Amino acid sequence: MASNKAKAPENTDYSEEQPTSEVDAGAEDESGSESETEVTVAAAESGPSSASKKKKKKRSKIARAISAIKGDSVPQAVVDQVVAKVKEEHGEDSPAASEDVVRDLLKQLKLKDVIEGKAGFGGKNKKEIGDHKFWGTQPVPHYGDEAPEEDGPIELSKPREEVRQEAYPLPKDFEWSTLDINEPAQIKEVYELLSANYVEDDHAAFRFRYTAEFLEWALKPPGWHKEWHLGVRVSSNKKLVAFISGVPINLRVRNKDFHAVEINYLCVHKKLRSKRLTPVLIKEITRQCHLKGIFQAIYTAGLVLPTPISTCRYYHRTLNVPKLVDVKFTYVPRNMTIARMIRQYKVPSAPALTRAGLREMEDRDVPAVTDLYRRYMTRFDMIPVLEEEDVRHQFLSGRGTGELDSSTRRRQGQVVWAYVVENPETHAITDFFSFYTLPSTIIGHPRHDLLEAAYLYYYATDVVFADGTEEGDALKKRLNELINDAIIVADLAKFDVFNALTLMDNSLFLQELKFGSGDGLLNFYLYNWRSKALAGMSATDDRSVGRGVGVVML
């Protein structure tokens, strides 16, 4: 089981800036050794020996090969042909009908050829990236496997007595630690570790900044287990230097329901990345899950591992234009001024659906929201199955304390916003939307230190159940109204940007609501579960864009 998070703020300037996280280290070939690294460093310090020249020559060849793979070498004619085909099959308004999206996807396909061994560095079919030692031992689908005829587990479950009983050994000077998230001092250790060492972009401009309130909400859903909040400490001073977490999730994939674990927040201190802690963390959290009788998992990463079940692209809706331009999150296009850009992205001062009954969700709405969620989400291939207690936690437990601040439009410690539309006449709940906050530290900027980002969470509308609206204009119109109001609420709460992925029905409103395509991709993975690919940023034979994925990972 790997970690998810690989979604630091991505610029919308198509610069191919990819966020990184410690899951990257987990995907690396574990065959390298620290002694080999030390020899290379020693050789470099002692002068230009023949060995160091050979290493340098080898590195330069690899660098040129990677550059060629990542380079802008996809012929324009090919891009044009694919864009035309996408427009023909999915319409002019499809988010995938973009030169940038198509070009990036074609580049990924070239990388996939290397991973599958169809191409290699320097034209040689060397060891495949996906064939490294660690992932080769795990029950995950591998490149080259045929699509399964039926979904199901790769390995059978084991009785508890057959599960390894002792913890996996750590390198010398380190020890395991179970984190007590109910203890303020320990949750502080977790968010300090994540805030200093977790996901950041390649240019080290942004890094997620977690709060105790966010982690309380994310790590303590109904049925959570203390043993699944796993840390590594330095034995001598007890400093927390690594962390991985799991939370229970009831998952439905193509009409098959099963208990699973959502793996998240895999993080190792930057100075200890050479200690090979990542594979041990993954194996130990897997063992802990097995002891609880859970043998499947879901996780995400920006890196391509064996083997994504789906891939989604990030989209960003600009709110605070001057700030986003100033911190280089976005840019002013040619033939555009910043004043004109501000006018372009300006949103109304109040939600439009207020007269139709839009209001904040309350505890009394939980049964109706649960029912609406369940009916709406059956339209997607992979979803969380939520009970009323899950809905109460996901949409209400993180709403903060006290009254809304009149200037910030936020409560103290608020991490999630949830709104419903209550029909004024029938009092039925016809729609709901939600989003959560995950800010990022702006590193080294003279004027700004925090990027306030809102992330679209779950939503639903009963319009979809009317005759003929499954793929029709009525659904698209209603979702544009609903999510536009979510954007307005976020703007009133002083958010700088509103983010969304190409999952669920998001493709129906991304372009209309002025979301810009980001350069970040998020790959979804299932552990010990075999299934055909699900529609994410690209359609499949039986599903349109986004309709395969109905899981929003925090």
PDB file of C-alpha atoms in Angstrom, residues 222-450:
ATOM      1  CA  PRO A 222     -16.119   6.607  11.905  1.00  0.00           C
ATOM      2  CA  GLY A 223     -14.391   3.318  12.680  1.00  0.00           C
ATOM      3  CA  TRP A 224     -10.838   4.746  12.647  1.00  0.00           C
ATOM      4  CA  HIS A 225      -8.026   2.727  14.224  1.00  0.00           C
ATOM      5  CA  LYS A 226      -5.243   4.178  16.347  1.00  0.00           C
ATOM      6  CA  GLU A 227      -2.852   1.500  15.028  1.00  0.00           C
ATOM      7  CA  TRP A 228      -3.220   2.900  11.503  1.00  0.00           C
ATOM      8  CA  HIS A 229      -1.563   6.208  12.494  1.00  0.00           C
ATOM      9  CA  LEU A 230       1.971   4.959  12.263  1.00  0.00           C
ATOM     10  CA  GLY A 231       5.151   6.912  12.948  1.00  0.00           C
ATOM     11  CA  VAL A 232       8.896   6.405  13.105  1.00  0.00           C
ATOM     12  CA  ARG A 233      10.975   8.137  15.781  1.00  0.00           C
ATOM     13  CA  VAL A 234      14.672   8.604  16.396  1.00  0.00           C
ATOM     14  CA  SER A 235      15.421   6.275  19.305  1.00  0.00           C
ATOM     15  CA  SER A 236      17.738   8.695  21.095  1.00  0.00           C
ATOM     16  CA  ASN A 237      15.552  11.823  21.230  1.00  0.00           C
ATOM     17  CA  LYS A 238      12.101  10.453  20.214  1.00  0.00           C
ATOM     18  CA  LYS A 239      11.784  12.995  17.380  1.00  0.00           C
ATOM     19  CA  LEU A 240       9.085  12.060  14.865  1.00  0.00           C
ATOM     20  CA  VAL A 241      10.754  11.695  11.458  1.00  0.00           C
ATOM     21  CA  ALA A 242       8.296   9.636   9.391  1.00  0.00           C
ATOM     22  CA  PHE A 243       4.559   9.001   9.221  1.00  0.00           C
ATOM     23  CA  ILE A 244       1.954   7.046   7.276  1.00  0.00           C
ATOM     24  CA  SER A 245      -1.773   6.751   7.916  1.00  0.00           C
ATOM     25  CA  GLY A 246      -4.760   4.666   6.992  1.00  0.00           C
ATOM     26  CA  VAL A 247      -8.477   5.223   7.526  1.00  0.00           C
ATOM     27  CA  PRO A 248     -11.293   2.749   6.859  1.00  0.00           C
ATOM     28  CA  ILE A 249     -13.399   3.152   3.728  1.00  0.00           C
ATOM     29  CA  ASN A 250     -16.225   1.062   2.308  1.00  0.00           C
ATOM     30  CA  LEU A 251     -15.462   1.028  -1.389  1.00  0.00           C
ATOM     31  CA  ARG A 252     -17.631   0.093  -4.352  1.00  0.00           C
ATOM     32  CA  VAL A 253     -15.879  -0.700  -7.632  1.00  0.00           C
ATOM     33  CA  ARG A 254     -18.163  -1.653 -10.517  1.00  0.00           C
ATOM     34  CA  ASN A 255     -20.974  -2.826  -8.229  1.00  0.00           C
ATOM     35  CA  LYS A 256     -18.698  -4.869  -5.970  1.00  0.00           C
ATOM     36  CA  ASP A 257     -18.552  -3.613  -2.378  1.00  0.00           C
ATOM     37  CA  PHE A 258     -15.626  -4.340  -0.063  1.00  0.00           C
ATOM     38  CA  HIS A 259     -13.954  -2.975   3.060  1.00  0.00           C
ATOM     39  CA  ALA A 260     -10.679  -1.204   2.331  1.00  0.00           C
ATOM     40  CA  VAL A 261      -8.238   1.291   3.783  1.00  0.00           C
ATOM     41  CA  GLU A 262      -7.471   4.738   2.392  1.00  0.00           C
ATOM     42  CA  ILE A 263      -3.700   5.222   2.648  1.00  0.00           C
ATOM     43  CA  ASN A 264      -2.496   8.781   3.009  1.00  0.00           C
ATOM     44  CA  TYR A 265       0.143  11.214   4.295  1.00  0.00           C
ATOM     45  CA  LEU A 266       3.215   9.057   3.717  1.00  0.00           C
ATOM     46  CA  CYS A 267       6.036  11.385   4.696  1.00  0.00           C
ATOM     47  CA  VAL A 268       9.722  10.969   5.595  1.00  0.00           C
ATOM     48  CA  HIS A 269      11.916  13.779   6.870  1.00  0.00           C
ATOM     49  CA  LYS A 270      13.907  15.268   4.005  1.00  0.00           C
ATOM     50  CA  LYS A 271      17.259  14.521   5.629  1.00  0.00           C
ATOM     51  CA  LEU A 272      16.411  10.826   5.996  1.00  0.00           C
ATOM     52  CA  ARG A 273      15.247  10.007   2.477  1.00  0.00           C
ATOM     53  CA  SER A 274      18.361   7.854   1.931  1.00  0.00           C
ATOM     54  CA  LYS A 275      17.439   5.563   4.847  1.00  0.00           C
ATOM     55  CA  ARG A 276      14.965   3.550   2.732  1.00  0.00           C
ATOM     56  CA  LEU A 277      12.178   4.048   5.252  1.00  0.00           C
ATOM     57  CA  THR A 278       9.365   4.264   2.687  1.00  0.00           C
ATOM     58  CA  PRO A 279       9.104   0.552   1.763  1.00  0.00           C
ATOM     59  CA  VAL A 280       9.215  -0.407   5.449  1.00  0.00           C
ATOM     60  CA  LEU A 281       6.437   2.080   6.250  1.00  0.00           C
ATOM     61  CA  ILE A 282       4.273   0.653   3.474  1.00  0.00           C
ATOM     62  CA  LYS A 283       4.870  -2.948   4.559  1.00  0.00           C
ATOM     63  CA  GLU A 284       4.164  -2.180   8.211  1.00  0.00           C
ATOM     64  CA  ILE A 285       0.913  -0.280   7.563  1.00  0.00           C
ATOM     65  CA  THR A 286      -0.108  -3.191   5.311  1.00  0.00           C
ATOM     66  CA  ARG A 287       0.597  -5.626   8.150  1.00  0.00           C
ATOM     67  CA  GLN A 288      -1.432  -3.522  10.577  1.00  0.00           C
ATOM     68  CA  CYS A 289      -4.367  -3.503   8.143  1.00  0.00           C
ATOM     69  CA  HIS A 290      -4.124  -7.272   7.670  1.00  0.00           C
ATOM     70  CA  LEU A 291      -4.340  -7.710  11.450  1.00  0.00           C
ATOM     71  CA  LYS A 292      -7.697  -5.916  11.298  1.00  0.00           C
ATOM     72  CA  GLY A 293      -8.883  -8.159   8.452  1.00  0.00           C
ATOM     73  CA  ILE A 294      -8.512  -5.521   5.709  1.00  0.00           C
ATOM     74  CA  PHE A 295      -6.669  -6.659   2.560  1.00  0.00           C
ATOM     75  CA  GLN A 296      -7.533  -3.978  -0.017  1.00  0.00           C
ATOM     76  CA  ALA A 297      -6.512  -0.319  -0.205  1.00  0.00           C
ATOM     77  CA  ILE A 298      -6.913   2.812  -2.289  1.00  0.00           C
ATOM     78  CA  TYR A 299      -4.199   5.456  -2.677  1.00  0.00           C
ATOM     79  CA  THR A 300      -3.097   8.154  -5.092  1.00  0.00           C
ATOM     80  CA  ALA A 301       0.192   9.598  -6.295  1.00  0.00           C
ATOM     81  CA  GLY A 302       1.494  12.008  -8.884  1.00  0.00           C
ATOM     82  CA  LEU A 303       4.108   9.426  -9.834  1.00  0.00           C
ATOM     83  CA  VAL A 304       3.329   6.561 -12.201  1.00  0.00           C
ATOM     84  CA  LEU A 305       3.576   3.296 -10.247  1.00  0.00           C
ATOM     85  CA  PRO A 306       2.317  -0.183 -11.161  1.00  0.00           C
ATOM     86  CA  THR A 307      -0.501   0.335 -12.166  1.00  0.00           C
ATOM     87  CA  PRO A 308      -2.962   3.278 -12.170  1.00  0.00           C
ATOM     88  CA  ILE A 309      -6.616   2.327 -12.390  1.00  0.00           C
ATOM     89  CA  SER A 310      -7.332   5.897 -13.496  1.00  0.00           C
ATOM     90  CA  THR A 311      -5.658   9.280 -13.929  1.00  0.00           C
ATOM     91  CA  CYS A 312      -7.253  12.671 -13.331  1.00  0.00           C
ATOM     92  CA  ARG A 313      -6.026  16.184 -14.075  1.00  0.00           C
ATOM     93  CA  TYR A 314      -6.171  19.163 -11.745  1.00  0.00           C
ATOM     94  CA  TYR A 315      -8.074  22.262 -12.800  1.00  0.00           C
ATOM     95  CA  HIS A 316      -7.853  25.628 -11.044  1.00  0.00           C
ATOM     96  CA  ARG A 317     -10.418  28.408 -10.833  1.00  0.00           C
ATOM     97  CA  THR A 318      -8.610  31.692 -10.166  1.00  0.00           C
ATOM     98  CA  LEU A 319     -10.155  33.914  -7.492  1.00  0.00           C
ATOM     99  CA  ASN A 320      -7.475  36.290  -6.154  1.00  0.00           C
ATOM    100  CA  VAL A 321      -5.825  37.325  -9.427  1.00  0.00           C
ATOM    101  CA  PRO A 322      -3.199  39.813  -8.124  1.00  0.00           C
ATOM    102  CA  LYS A 323      -1.934  37.416  -5.466  1.00  0.00           C
ATOM    103  CA  LEU A 324      -1.810  34.353  -7.729  1.00  0.00           C
ATOM    104  CA  VAL A 325       0.121  36.309 -10.354  1.00  0.00           C
ATOM    105  CA  ASP A 326       2.445  37.789  -7.732  1.00  0.00           C
ATOM    106  CA  VAL A 327       3.397  34.378  -6.300  1.00  0.00           C
ATOM    107  CA  LYS A 328       3.680  32.895  -9.822  1.00  0.00           C
ATOM    108  CA  PHE A 329       0.870  30.392  -9.337  1.00  0.00           C
ATOM    109  CA  THR A 330      -0.534  31.707 -12.592  1.00  0.00           C
ATOM    110  CA  TYR A 331       0.450  34.316 -15.157  1.00  0.00           C
ATOM    111  CA  VAL A 332      -1.004  37.121 -17.233  1.00  0.00           C
ATOM    112  CA  PRO A 333      -1.505  35.792 -20.779  1.00  0.00           C
ATOM    113  CA  ARG A 334      -0.342  37.685 -23.834  1.00  0.00           C
ATOM    114  CA  ASN A 335      -2.706  40.414 -25.007  1.00  0.00           C
ATOM    115  CA  MET A 336      -4.167  40.566 -21.492  1.00  0.00           C
ATOM    116  CA  THR A 337      -3.695  43.061 -18.674  1.00  0.00           C
ATOM    117  CA  ILE A 338      -4.015  42.218 -15.002  1.00  0.00           C
ATOM    118  CA  ALA A 339      -6.960  44.630 -14.720  1.00  0.00           C
ATOM    119  CA  ARG A 340      -8.782  42.810 -17.501  1.00  0.00           C
ATOM    120  CA  MET A 341      -7.899  39.470 -15.906  1.00  0.00           C
ATOM    121  CA  ILE A 342      -9.413  40.636 -12.608  1.00  0.00           C
ATOM    122  CA  ARG A 343     -12.642  41.548 -14.407  1.00  0.00           C
ATOM    123  CA  GLN A 344     -12.652  38.195 -16.210  1.00  0.00           C
ATOM    124  CA  TYR A 345     -12.455  36.165 -12.992  1.00  0.00           C
ATOM    125  CA  LYS A 346     -14.680  38.367 -10.829  1.00  0.00           C
ATOM    126  CA  VAL A 347     -17.555  36.456  -9.232  1.00  0.00           C
ATOM    127  CA  PRO A 348     -20.951  37.719  -8.013  1.00  0.00           C
ATOM    128  CA  SER A 349     -21.223  39.067  -4.486  1.00  0.00           C
ATOM    129  CA  ALA A 350     -23.826  36.498  -3.353  1.00  0.00           C
ATOM    130  CA  PRO A 351     -24.861  32.937  -4.317  1.00  0.00           C
ATOM    131  CA  ALA A 352     -27.583  32.810  -6.965  1.00  0.00           C
ATOM    132  CA  LEU A 353     -29.472  29.854  -5.480  1.00  0.00           C
ATOM    133  CA  THR A 354     -30.195  31.573  -2.164  1.00  0.00           C
ATOM    134  CA  ARG A 355     -33.787  32.313  -3.262  1.00  0.00           C
ATOM    135  CA  ALA A 356     -34.159  28.653  -4.265  1.00  0.00           C
ATOM    136  CA  GLY A 357     -33.299  27.571  -0.707  1.00  0.00           C
ATOM    137  CA  LEU A 358     -29.481  27.436  -0.576  1.00  0.00           C
ATOM    138  CA  ARG A 359     -28.218  27.363   3.003  1.00  0.00           C
ATOM    139  CA  GLU A 360     -25.547  25.748   5.152  1.00  0.00           C
ATOM    140  CA  MET A 361     -26.047  22.068   5.830  1.00  0.00           C
ATOM    141  CA  GLU A 362     -27.252  21.189   9.326  1.00  0.00           C
ATOM    142  CA  ASP A 363     -27.422  17.971  11.328  1.00  0.00           C
ATOM    143  CA  ARG A 364     -31.129  17.592  10.522  1.00  0.00           C
ATOM    144  CA  ASP A 365     -30.193  17.309   6.830  1.00  0.00           C
ATOM    145  CA  VAL A 366     -28.007  14.213   7.273  1.00  0.00           C
ATOM    146  CA  PRO A 367     -30.650  11.578   6.330  1.00  0.00           C
ATOM    147  CA  ALA A 368     -31.754  13.471   3.196  1.00  0.00           C
ATOM    148  CA  VAL A 369     -28.184  14.250   2.103  1.00  0.00           C
ATOM    149  CA  THR A 370     -27.194  10.606   2.632  1.00  0.00           C
ATOM    150  CA  ASP A 371     -30.085   9.443   0.447  1.00  0.00           C
ATOM    151  CA  LEU A 372     -29.320  11.992  -2.289  1.00  0.00           C
ATOM    152  CA  TYR A 373     -25.606  11.122  -2.179  1.00  0.00           C
ATOM    153  CA  ARG A 374     -26.268   7.402  -2.506  1.00  0.00           C
ATOM    154  CA  ARG A 375     -28.606   7.775  -5.484  1.00  0.00           C
ATOM    155  CA  TYR A 376     -26.420  10.269  -7.321  1.00  0.00           C
ATOM    156  CA  MET A 377     -23.149   8.383  -6.795  1.00  0.00           C
ATOM    157  CA  THR A 378     -24.425   5.105  -8.261  1.00  0.00           C
ATOM    158  CA  ARG A 379     -23.689   6.717 -11.641  1.00  0.00           C
ATOM    159  CA  PHE A 380     -19.919   6.374 -11.114  1.00  0.00           C
ATOM    160  CA  ASP A 381     -17.797   3.227 -11.175  1.00  0.00           C
ATOM    161  CA  MET A 382     -15.663   3.699  -8.043  1.00  0.00           C
ATOM    162  CA  ILE A 383     -17.221   5.384  -5.004  1.00  0.00           C
ATOM    163  CA  PRO A 384     -17.153   5.432  -1.194  1.00  0.00           C
ATOM    164  CA  VAL A 385     -20.288   3.853   0.270  1.00  0.00           C
ATOM    165  CA  LEU A 386     -21.366   6.267   3.016  1.00  0.00           C
ATOM    166  CA  GLU A 387     -23.710   5.663   5.920  1.00  0.00           C
ATOM    167  CA  GLU A 388     -25.373   8.508   7.819  1.00  0.00           C
ATOM    168  CA  GLU A 389     -22.566   8.635  10.391  1.00  0.00           C
ATOM    169  CA  ASP A 390     -20.052   8.975   7.551  1.00  0.00           C
ATOM    170  CA  VAL A 391     -22.011  11.827   5.971  1.00  0.00           C
ATOM    171  CA  ARG A 392     -22.256  13.572   9.346  1.00  0.00           C
ATOM    172  CA  HIS A 393     -18.495  13.312   9.803  1.00  0.00           C
ATOM    173  CA  GLN A 394     -17.431  14.239   6.273  1.00  0.00           C
ATOM    174  CA  PHE A 395     -19.664  17.297   5.889  1.00  0.00           C
ATOM    175  CA  LEU A 396     -20.299  18.572   9.429  1.00  0.00           C
ATOM    176  CA  SER A 397     -17.553  17.553  11.855  1.00  0.00           C
ATOM    177  CA  GLY A 398     -15.025  19.898  10.252  1.00  0.00           C
ATOM    178  CA  ARG A 399     -17.220  23.012  10.124  1.00  0.00           C
ATOM    179  CA  GLY A 400     -15.359  24.669  13.021  1.00  0.00           C
ATOM    180  CA  THR A 401     -16.638  26.270  16.200  1.00  0.00           C
ATOM    181  CA  GLY A 402     -18.516  29.449  17.040  1.00  0.00           C
ATOM    182  CA  GLU A 403     -20.177  31.860  14.644  1.00  0.00           C
ATOM    183  CA  LEU A 404     -18.988  32.880  11.178  1.00  0.00           C
ATOM    184  CA  ASP A 405     -16.471  35.700  11.316  1.00  0.00           C
ATOM    185  CA  SER A 406     -18.020  38.699   9.573  1.00  0.00           C
ATOM    186  CA  SER A 407     -14.817  39.546   7.665  1.00  0.00           C
ATOM    187  CA  THR A 408     -13.426  36.112   6.762  1.00  0.00           C
ATOM    188  CA  ARG A 409     -16.786  34.288   6.533  1.00  0.00           C
ATOM    189  CA  ARG A 410     -15.174  31.381   8.387  1.00  0.00           C
ATOM    190  CA  ARG A 411     -15.546  29.741  11.770  1.00  0.00           C
ATOM    191  CA  GLN A 412     -12.644  29.075  14.080  1.00  0.00           C
ATOM    192  CA  GLY A 413     -10.843  25.939  12.863  1.00  0.00           C
ATOM    193  CA  GLN A 414     -13.177  25.379   9.896  1.00  0.00           C
ATOM    194  CA  VAL A 415     -11.898  22.893   7.291  1.00  0.00           C
ATOM    195  CA  VAL A 416     -15.040  21.924   5.351  1.00  0.00           C
ATOM    196  CA  TRP A 417     -17.976  23.860   3.892  1.00  0.00           C
ATOM    197  CA  ALA A 418     -21.239  22.038   3.070  1.00  0.00           C
ATOM    198  CA  TYR A 419     -24.412  23.608   1.643  1.00  0.00           C
ATOM    199  CA  VAL A 420     -27.813  22.209   0.694  1.00  0.00           C
ATOM    200  CA  VAL A 421     -30.663  23.486  -1.437  1.00  0.00           C
ATOM    201  CA  GLU A 422     -33.975  23.028   0.361  1.00  0.00           C
ATOM    202  CA  ASN A 423     -37.066  23.417  -1.793  1.00  0.00           C
ATOM    203  CA  PRO A 424     -39.009  26.310  -0.163  1.00  0.00           C
ATOM    204  CA  GLU A 425     -42.358  24.635  -0.829  1.00  0.00           C
ATOM    205  CA  THR A 426     -41.738  20.911  -0.254  1.00  0.00           C
ATOM    206  CA  HIS A 427     -38.724  21.305   2.061  1.00  0.00           C
ATOM    207  CA  ALA A 428     -37.054  18.446   0.202  1.00  0.00           C
ATOM    208  CA  ILE A 429     -33.259  18.564  -0.125  1.00  0.00           C
ATOM    209  CA  THR A 430     -32.728  18.761  -3.880  1.00  0.00           C
ATOM    210  CA  ASP A 431     -29.010  19.512  -4.082  1.00  0.00           C
ATOM    211  CA  PHE A 432     -25.852  19.787  -2.001  1.00  0.00           C
ATOM    212  CA  PHE A 433     -22.209  20.731  -2.521  1.00  0.00           C
ATOM    213  CA  SER A 434     -19.113  20.741  -0.347  1.00  0.00           C
ATOM    214  CA  PHE A 435     -15.488  21.814  -0.458  1.00  0.00           C
ATOM    215  CA  TYR A 436     -12.567  21.765   1.959  1.00  0.00           C
ATOM    216  CA  THR A 437      -9.532  23.912   2.634  1.00  0.00           C
ATOM    217  CA  LEU A 438      -5.917  22.854   2.319  1.00  0.00           C
ATOM    218  CA  PRO A 439      -3.618  25.894   2.295  1.00  0.00           C
ATOM    219  CA  SER A 440      -0.001  25.911   1.182  1.00  0.00           C
ATOM    220  CA  THR A 441       3.012  27.736   2.515  1.00  0.00           C
ATOM    221  CA  ILE A 442       4.462  30.106  -0.072  1.00  0.00           C
ATOM    222  CA  ILE A 443       8.191  29.561   0.284  1.00  0.00           C
ATOM    223  CA  GLY A 444      10.545  32.534   0.212  1.00  0.00           C
ATOM    224  CA  HIS A 445       8.115  35.195  -0.984  1.00  0.00           C
ATOM    225  CA  PRO A 446       8.632  38.714   0.417  1.00  0.00           C
ATOM    226  CA  ARG A 447       4.924  39.620   0.701  1.00  0.00           C
ATOM    227  CA  HIS A 448       2.852  36.436   0.907  1.00  0.00           C
ATOM    228  CA  ASP A 449       3.351  33.371   3.090  1.00  0.00           C
ATOM    229  CA  LEU A 450       0.095  31.446   2.603  1.00  0.00           C
TER     230      LEU A 450
END
